[in-house]
Short mmCIF file of C-alpha atoms in Angstrom, two decimals:
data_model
loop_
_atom_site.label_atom_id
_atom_site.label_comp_id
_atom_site.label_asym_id
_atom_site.label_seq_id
_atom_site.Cartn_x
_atom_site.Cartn_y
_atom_site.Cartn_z
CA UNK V 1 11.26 -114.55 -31.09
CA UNK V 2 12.70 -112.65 -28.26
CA UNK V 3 12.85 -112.94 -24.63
CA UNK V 4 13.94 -109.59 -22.30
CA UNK V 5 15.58 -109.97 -19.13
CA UNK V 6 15.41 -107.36 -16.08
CA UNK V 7 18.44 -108.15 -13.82
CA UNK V 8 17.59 -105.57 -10.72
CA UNK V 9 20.31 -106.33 -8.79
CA UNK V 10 23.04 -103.63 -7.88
CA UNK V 11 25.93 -106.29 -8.90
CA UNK V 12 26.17 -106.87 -12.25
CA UNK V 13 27.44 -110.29 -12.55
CA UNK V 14 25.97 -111.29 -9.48
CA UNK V 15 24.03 -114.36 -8.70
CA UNK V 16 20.67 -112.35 -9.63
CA UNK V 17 22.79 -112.49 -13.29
CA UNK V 18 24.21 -115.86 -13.43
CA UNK V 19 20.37 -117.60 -13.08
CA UNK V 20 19.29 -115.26 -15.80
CA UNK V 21 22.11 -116.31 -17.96
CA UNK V 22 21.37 -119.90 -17.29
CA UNK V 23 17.71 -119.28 -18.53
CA UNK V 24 18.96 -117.06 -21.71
CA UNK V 25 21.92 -119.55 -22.33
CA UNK V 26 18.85 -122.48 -22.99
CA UNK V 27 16.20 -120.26 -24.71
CA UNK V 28 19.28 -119.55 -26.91
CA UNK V 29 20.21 -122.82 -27.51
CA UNK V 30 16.24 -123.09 -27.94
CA UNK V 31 16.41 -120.57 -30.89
CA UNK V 32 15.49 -117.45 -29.00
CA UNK V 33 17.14 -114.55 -29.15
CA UNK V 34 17.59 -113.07 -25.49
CA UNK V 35 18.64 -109.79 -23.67
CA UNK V 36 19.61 -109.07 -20.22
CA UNK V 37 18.61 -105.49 -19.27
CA UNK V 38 21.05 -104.48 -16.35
CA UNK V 39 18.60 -101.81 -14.27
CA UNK V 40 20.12 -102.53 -10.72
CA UNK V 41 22.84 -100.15 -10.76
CA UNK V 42 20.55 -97.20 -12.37
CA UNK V 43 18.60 -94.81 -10.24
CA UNK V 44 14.88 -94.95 -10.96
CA UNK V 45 12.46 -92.48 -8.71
CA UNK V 46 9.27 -94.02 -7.79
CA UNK V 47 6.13 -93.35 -10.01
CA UNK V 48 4.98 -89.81 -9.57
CA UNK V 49 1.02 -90.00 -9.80
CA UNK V 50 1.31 -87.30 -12.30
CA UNK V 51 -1.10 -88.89 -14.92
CA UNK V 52 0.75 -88.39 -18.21
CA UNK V 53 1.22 -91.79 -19.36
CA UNK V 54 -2.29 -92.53 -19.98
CA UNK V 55 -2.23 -89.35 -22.34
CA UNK V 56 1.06 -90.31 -23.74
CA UNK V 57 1.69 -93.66 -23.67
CA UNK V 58 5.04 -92.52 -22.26
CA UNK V 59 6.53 -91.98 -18.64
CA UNK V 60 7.05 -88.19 -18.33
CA UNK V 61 10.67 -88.90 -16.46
CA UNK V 62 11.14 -91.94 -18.53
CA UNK V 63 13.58 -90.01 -21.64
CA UNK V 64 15.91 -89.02 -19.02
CA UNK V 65 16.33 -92.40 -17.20
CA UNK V 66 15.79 -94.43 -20.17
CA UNK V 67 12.83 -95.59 -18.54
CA UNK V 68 11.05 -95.25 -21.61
CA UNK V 69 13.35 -97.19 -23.68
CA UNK V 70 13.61 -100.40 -22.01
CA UNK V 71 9.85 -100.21 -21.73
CA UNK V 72 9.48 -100.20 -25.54
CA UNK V 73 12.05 -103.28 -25.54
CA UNK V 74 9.54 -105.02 -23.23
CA UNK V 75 6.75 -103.92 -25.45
CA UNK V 76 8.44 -105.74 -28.66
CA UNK V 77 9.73 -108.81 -26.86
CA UNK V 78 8.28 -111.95 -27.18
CA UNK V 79 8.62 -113.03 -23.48
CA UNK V 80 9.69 -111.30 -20.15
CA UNK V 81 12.01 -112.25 -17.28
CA UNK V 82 12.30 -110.25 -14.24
CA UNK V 83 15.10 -111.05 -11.88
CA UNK V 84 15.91 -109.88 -8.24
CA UNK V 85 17.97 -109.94 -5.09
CA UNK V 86 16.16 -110.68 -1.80
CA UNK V 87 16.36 -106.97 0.61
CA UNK V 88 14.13 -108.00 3.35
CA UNK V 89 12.27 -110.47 2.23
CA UNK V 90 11.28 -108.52 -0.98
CA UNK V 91 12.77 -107.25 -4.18
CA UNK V 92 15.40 -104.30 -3.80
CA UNK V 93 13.79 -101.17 -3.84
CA UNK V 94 15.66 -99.48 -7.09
CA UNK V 95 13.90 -102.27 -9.29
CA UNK V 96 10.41 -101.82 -7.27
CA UNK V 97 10.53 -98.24 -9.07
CA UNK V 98 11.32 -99.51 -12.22
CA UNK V 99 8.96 -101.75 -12.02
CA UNK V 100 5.81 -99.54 -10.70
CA UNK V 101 6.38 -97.29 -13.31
CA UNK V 102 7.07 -99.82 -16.33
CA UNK V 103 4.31 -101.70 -15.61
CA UNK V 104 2.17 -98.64 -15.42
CA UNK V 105 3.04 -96.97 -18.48
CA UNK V 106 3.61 -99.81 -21.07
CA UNK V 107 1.77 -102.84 -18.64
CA UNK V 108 -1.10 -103.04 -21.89
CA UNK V 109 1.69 -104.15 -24.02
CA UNK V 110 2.88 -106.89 -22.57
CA UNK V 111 -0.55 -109.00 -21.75
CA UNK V 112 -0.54 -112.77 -22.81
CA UNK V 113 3.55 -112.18 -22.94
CA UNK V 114 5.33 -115.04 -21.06
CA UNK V 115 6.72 -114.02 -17.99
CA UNK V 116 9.05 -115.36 -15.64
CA UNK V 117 10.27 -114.47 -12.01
CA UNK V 118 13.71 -115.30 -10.67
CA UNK V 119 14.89 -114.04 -6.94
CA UNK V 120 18.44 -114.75 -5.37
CA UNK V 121 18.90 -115.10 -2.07
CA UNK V 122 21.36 -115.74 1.32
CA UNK V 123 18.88 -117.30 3.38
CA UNK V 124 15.62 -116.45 3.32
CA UNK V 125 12.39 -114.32 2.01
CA UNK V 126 12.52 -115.88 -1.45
CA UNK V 127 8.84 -116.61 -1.79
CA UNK V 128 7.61 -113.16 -0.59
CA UNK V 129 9.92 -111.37 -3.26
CA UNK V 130 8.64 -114.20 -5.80
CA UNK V 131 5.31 -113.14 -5.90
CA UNK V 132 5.75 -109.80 -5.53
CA UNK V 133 6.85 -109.85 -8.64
CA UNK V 134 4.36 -112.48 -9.73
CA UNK V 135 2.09 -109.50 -8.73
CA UNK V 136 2.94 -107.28 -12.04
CA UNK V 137 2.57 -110.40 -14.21
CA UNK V 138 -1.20 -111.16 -12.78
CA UNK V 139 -2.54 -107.70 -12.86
CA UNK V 140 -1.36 -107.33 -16.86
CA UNK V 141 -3.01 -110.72 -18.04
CA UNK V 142 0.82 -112.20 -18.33
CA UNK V 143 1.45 -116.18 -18.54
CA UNK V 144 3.09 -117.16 -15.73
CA UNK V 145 5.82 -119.90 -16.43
CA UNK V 146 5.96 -122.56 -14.45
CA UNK V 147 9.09 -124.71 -13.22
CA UNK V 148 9.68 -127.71 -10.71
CA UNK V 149 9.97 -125.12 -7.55
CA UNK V 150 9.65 -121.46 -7.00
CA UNK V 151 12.26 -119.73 -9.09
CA UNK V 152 15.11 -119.09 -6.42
CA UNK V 153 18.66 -119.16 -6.71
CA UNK V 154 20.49 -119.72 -3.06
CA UNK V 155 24.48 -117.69 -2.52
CA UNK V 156 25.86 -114.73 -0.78
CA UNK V 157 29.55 -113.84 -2.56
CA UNK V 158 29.28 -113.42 -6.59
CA UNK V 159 28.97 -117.45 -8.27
CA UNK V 160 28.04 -119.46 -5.71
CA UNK V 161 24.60 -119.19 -6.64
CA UNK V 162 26.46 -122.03 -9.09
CA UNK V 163 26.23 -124.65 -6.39
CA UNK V 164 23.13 -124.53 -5.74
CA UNK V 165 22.69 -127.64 -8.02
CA UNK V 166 18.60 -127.69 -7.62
CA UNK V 167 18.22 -123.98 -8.36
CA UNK V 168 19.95 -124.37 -11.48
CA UNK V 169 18.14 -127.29 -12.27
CA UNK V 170 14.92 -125.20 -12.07
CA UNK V 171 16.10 -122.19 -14.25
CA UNK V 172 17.22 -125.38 -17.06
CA UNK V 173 13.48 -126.33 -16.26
CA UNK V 174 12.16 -122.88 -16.57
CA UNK V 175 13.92 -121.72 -19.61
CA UNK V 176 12.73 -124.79 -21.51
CA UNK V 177 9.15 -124.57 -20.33
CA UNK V 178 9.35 -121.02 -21.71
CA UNK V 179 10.64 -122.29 -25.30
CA UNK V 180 7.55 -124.28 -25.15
CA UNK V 181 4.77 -121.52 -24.46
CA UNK V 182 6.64 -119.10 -26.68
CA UNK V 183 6.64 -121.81 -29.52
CA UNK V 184 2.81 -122.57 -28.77
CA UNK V 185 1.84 -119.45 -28.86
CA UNK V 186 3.51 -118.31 -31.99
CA UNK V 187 2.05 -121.46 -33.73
CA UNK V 188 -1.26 -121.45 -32.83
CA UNK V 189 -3.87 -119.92 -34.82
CA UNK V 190 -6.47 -119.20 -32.23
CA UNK V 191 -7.49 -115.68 -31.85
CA UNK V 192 -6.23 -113.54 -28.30
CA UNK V 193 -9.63 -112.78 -26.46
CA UNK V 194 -10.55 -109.42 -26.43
CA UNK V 195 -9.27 -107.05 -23.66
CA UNK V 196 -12.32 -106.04 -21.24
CA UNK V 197 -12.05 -102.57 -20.06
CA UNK V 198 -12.22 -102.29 -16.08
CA UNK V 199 -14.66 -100.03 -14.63
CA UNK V 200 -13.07 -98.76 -11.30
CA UNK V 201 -15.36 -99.18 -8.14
CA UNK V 202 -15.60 -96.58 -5.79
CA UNK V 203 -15.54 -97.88 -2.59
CA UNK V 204 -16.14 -93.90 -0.81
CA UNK V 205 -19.63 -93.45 -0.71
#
């Protein structure tokens, strides 16, 4: 089994980073073999409307931002964790593009995946960018993973997201909870419903 981890933030060992390790450092210890996917510092252009995914099963940008490839690491992985820094009371806007167009293009791969959301944060907006990112994991039939509190991490300077001795009680809590539905799910013997195709309502008339 394998878990993938989206760090968005622009700092690579930031505190985004350090409560991603914390999770990866357990579901290792758990027996799961984990990634973190550094996409903060890379420039991704928002989705273009242009259509060709659903032809391709590709984004048409995606080969030259390696869009593409760490959308096909999602697509094998076991389990998802998608990490961000609070701008504004939301996710950064670099990993809102990755995201759009990830989801969009390879979002039918990842349904009944595990999925986990972890923000870091100054001060405040935490729960805004939480489920904005709970958002992507809802609309693509993921399993939401559950801790003891939302999944924020509290610092402002690189590590001191360390002190925040609840927060990294909840990413211990999270990571292990994750171990669990992973391990269910690979051990159980009862069949994945079958997908329902939506039929779009026009709301023009």
């Amino acid at each position: 089994m394998k878990v993938i981890a989206i760090n968005g933030s622009p700092r690579k060992n930031g505190n985004t980073y350090l409560a991603e390790k914390r999770i990866c450092d357990i579901l290792e210890r758990e027996g799961i073999e984990t990634e973190i996917i550094q996409v903060g510092d890379k420039v991704f252009g928002g989705c273009r409307a242009c259509g060709a995914c659903s032809k391709t099963g590709k984004c048409a940008f995606g080969e030259k931002d390696g869009l593409n490839e760490i959308g096909e690491k999602m697509s094998a992985a076991d389990g998802i964790i998608i990490g961000s820094p609070v701008y504004y009371a939301d996710i950064n806007g670099g990993l809102k593009s990755f995201l759009d167009r990830v989801f969009y293009t390879y979002g039918k791969n990842f349904r009944f995946k595990p999925g986990a959301a972890v923000v870091a944060l100054r001060r405040g907006g935490a729960v805004h960018a939480y489920q904005t990112i709970n958002n992507y994991f809802g609309i693509t039939e993921m399993i939401q993973v559950p801790s003891i509190y939302w999944n924020d991490v509290h610092g402002r300077s690189e590590g001191e997201c360390v002190q925040d001795i609840e927060a990294m009680q909840m990413m211990e809590v999270l990571a292990v909870n994750m171990a669990y539905l992973l391990k269910m799910k690979a051990g159980s013997s009862v069949k994945e419903p079958e997908r329902i195709e939506k039929t779009p309502f026009n709301y023009i008339r």
